């Protein structure tokens, strides 16, 4: 009796091709605990015999979304949780989810049930048999039931404006480039992945804008549902970030969204500075310039914290210690600022020319040092 060699060829694939995964549904979540099980049931009901999996990408939601997903994942191998810690951001979460997939096709869908999952089979069909690279669930492509009534009127107008701007940059015929609901050939994302921005909400826009060769795109109308549980995380900061992404893509990635944002905040600081300077001129130019610089510094700090560095936003005690660091760093050029401005002022030009001269000297120093030391 000798020992028997195993029947199976050790070089053969571990799984048979009959079970090959066809579709990964990537669901970014932040505080969506109450929606997890329902979403999985709906996906299961609509995808039927398709070989699918769903990967929830959760940024360590305080409501315990990840634990809820893992409770299901423990008994259902089609469900997975990518539990990220120390990071926040919808775009980054979506990209990581896509990169974790081994399926040829990947769908991205919100975790709050606002996207109509019954569109998934039609999207898959467009990619599988229609030869499309990308199928986009569109709120605006004219179907009778495509409307945005689940958004408020102001949000809808803003959304349409953002779409219009996006189309001008993309030069692709997309009626809803801001859509968070789409299905794409995984390879089309992998080739551009190193170039994608991980902040903001506009990952579809970024994927399309970053391609060297245009994608074959189809749009399918759907109705954006109202949210049942939890809150929207889209706020004004997200909108500003999107504008930064537009400029970055227009400049072929030469101007980074973060740099642009810092410059815009700086410009707002100049306005604050000049307003304070003007209103305090009576107390003497040097004093007025000093207080104006402090006012601008404080407003720059708060806006940068809320917008430019929103993914690393400081809160509570850290907000205060960050402010102290920011002030110390900004005080280094403050002396230079006041000196330059006072010299210019004494040579005679208008008060605002003098104020501006001082502010510009300080700005360059501030950008370089605070981006490294504070956030
Ligand atoms: N992992 C992770 N990290 N998920 C996040 C984050 C984050 O920082 N922020 C939001 N999400 C998740 C939410 O939990 C939800 O599942 C999904 O991303 C969309 O977030 P919402 O906060 O519900 O966005 P919305 O409904 O306001 O915006 C949706 O519609 C927009 C068009 O108006 C999204 O689909 C946007 O992508 C879309 O542009
Ligand atoms: Mn939503």
PDB file of N, CA and C in Angstrom, residues 87 103 128 130 183 192 213 247 249 264 270 300 314 340:
ATOM      1  N   UNK A  87     -10.314  56.720   8.244  1.00  0.00           N
ATOM      2  CA  UNK A  87     -10.497  57.359   6.942  1.00  0.00           C
ATOM      3  C   UNK A  87     -11.953  57.708   6.759  1.00  0.00           C
ATOM      4  N   UNK A 103     -14.866  40.531  -9.736  1.00  0.00           N
ATOM      5  CA  UNK A 103     -15.875  40.289 -10.765  1.00  0.00           C
ATOM      6  C   UNK A 103     -15.590  41.163 -11.986  1.00  0.00           C
ATOM      7  N   UNK A 128     -23.063  43.356 -20.352  1.00  0.00           N
ATOM      8  CA  UNK A 128     -22.770  41.971 -20.721  1.00  0.00           C
ATOM      9  C   UNK A 128     -23.057  41.721 -22.192  1.00  0.00           C
ATOM     10  N   UNK A 130     -24.734  44.217 -24.313  1.00  0.00           N
ATOM     11  CA  UNK A 130     -24.774  45.430 -25.132  1.00  0.00           C
ATOM     12  C   UNK A 130     -23.399  46.009 -25.415  1.00  0.00           C
ATOM     13  N   UNK A 183     -22.980  51.152 -13.084  1.00  0.00           N
ATOM     14  CA  UNK A 183     -22.298  49.860 -13.184  1.00  0.00           C
ATOM     15  C   UNK A 183     -21.219  50.005 -14.233  1.00  0.00           C
ATOM     16  N   UNK A 192      -7.558  53.652 -14.423  1.00  0.00           N
ATOM     17  CA  UNK A 192      -7.440  55.062 -14.021  1.00  0.00           C
ATOM     18  C   UNK A 192      -7.340  55.230 -12.500  1.00  0.00           C
ATOM     19  N   UNK A 213      -9.217  56.914 -23.277  1.00  0.00           N
ATOM     20  CA  UNK A 213     -10.107  56.612 -24.403  1.00  0.00           C
ATOM     21  C   UNK A 213     -11.549  56.699 -23.912  1.00  0.00           C
ATOM     22  N   UNK A 247     -12.053  72.045 -11.691  1.00  0.00           N
ATOM     23  CA  UNK A 247     -10.881  72.820 -12.109  1.00  0.00           C
ATOM     24  C   UNK A 247      -9.677  71.893 -12.288  1.00  0.00           C
ATOM     25  N   UNK A 249      -9.662  68.825 -13.247  1.00  0.00           N
ATOM     26  CA  UNK A 249      -9.787  68.099 -14.511  1.00  0.00           C
ATOM     27  C   UNK A 249      -9.600  69.044 -15.698  1.00  0.00           C
ATOM     28  N   UNK A 264      -8.645  79.464  -2.626  1.00  0.00           N
ATOM     29  CA  UNK A 264      -9.949  80.135  -2.551  1.00  0.00           C
ATOM     30  C   UNK A 264     -10.220  80.612  -1.133  1.00  0.00           C
ATOM     31  N   UNK A 270      -8.592  87.313   2.421  1.00  0.00           N
ATOM     32  CA  UNK A 270      -8.203  88.671   2.013  1.00  0.00           C
ATOM     33  C   UNK A 270      -9.400  89.622   2.141  1.00  0.00           C
ATOM     34  N   UNK A 300      -9.817  81.947   8.120  1.00  0.00           N
ATOM     35  CA  UNK A 300      -9.147  80.966   7.246  1.00  0.00           C
ATOM     36  C   UNK A 300      -9.030  79.601   7.921  1.00  0.00           C
ATOM     37  N   UNK A 314     -10.597  68.626  12.251  1.00  0.00           N
ATOM     38  CA  UNK A 314     -10.291  68.603  13.679  1.00  0.00           C
ATOM     39  C   UNK A 314     -11.537  69.024  14.448  1.00  0.00           C
ATOM     40  N   UNK A 340       5.799  94.966   5.996  1.00  0.00           N
ATOM     41  CA  UNK A 340       5.681  95.239   4.562  1.00  0.00           C
ATOM     42  C   UNK A 340       4.538  96.221   4.300  1.00  0.00           C
TER      43      UNK A 340
END
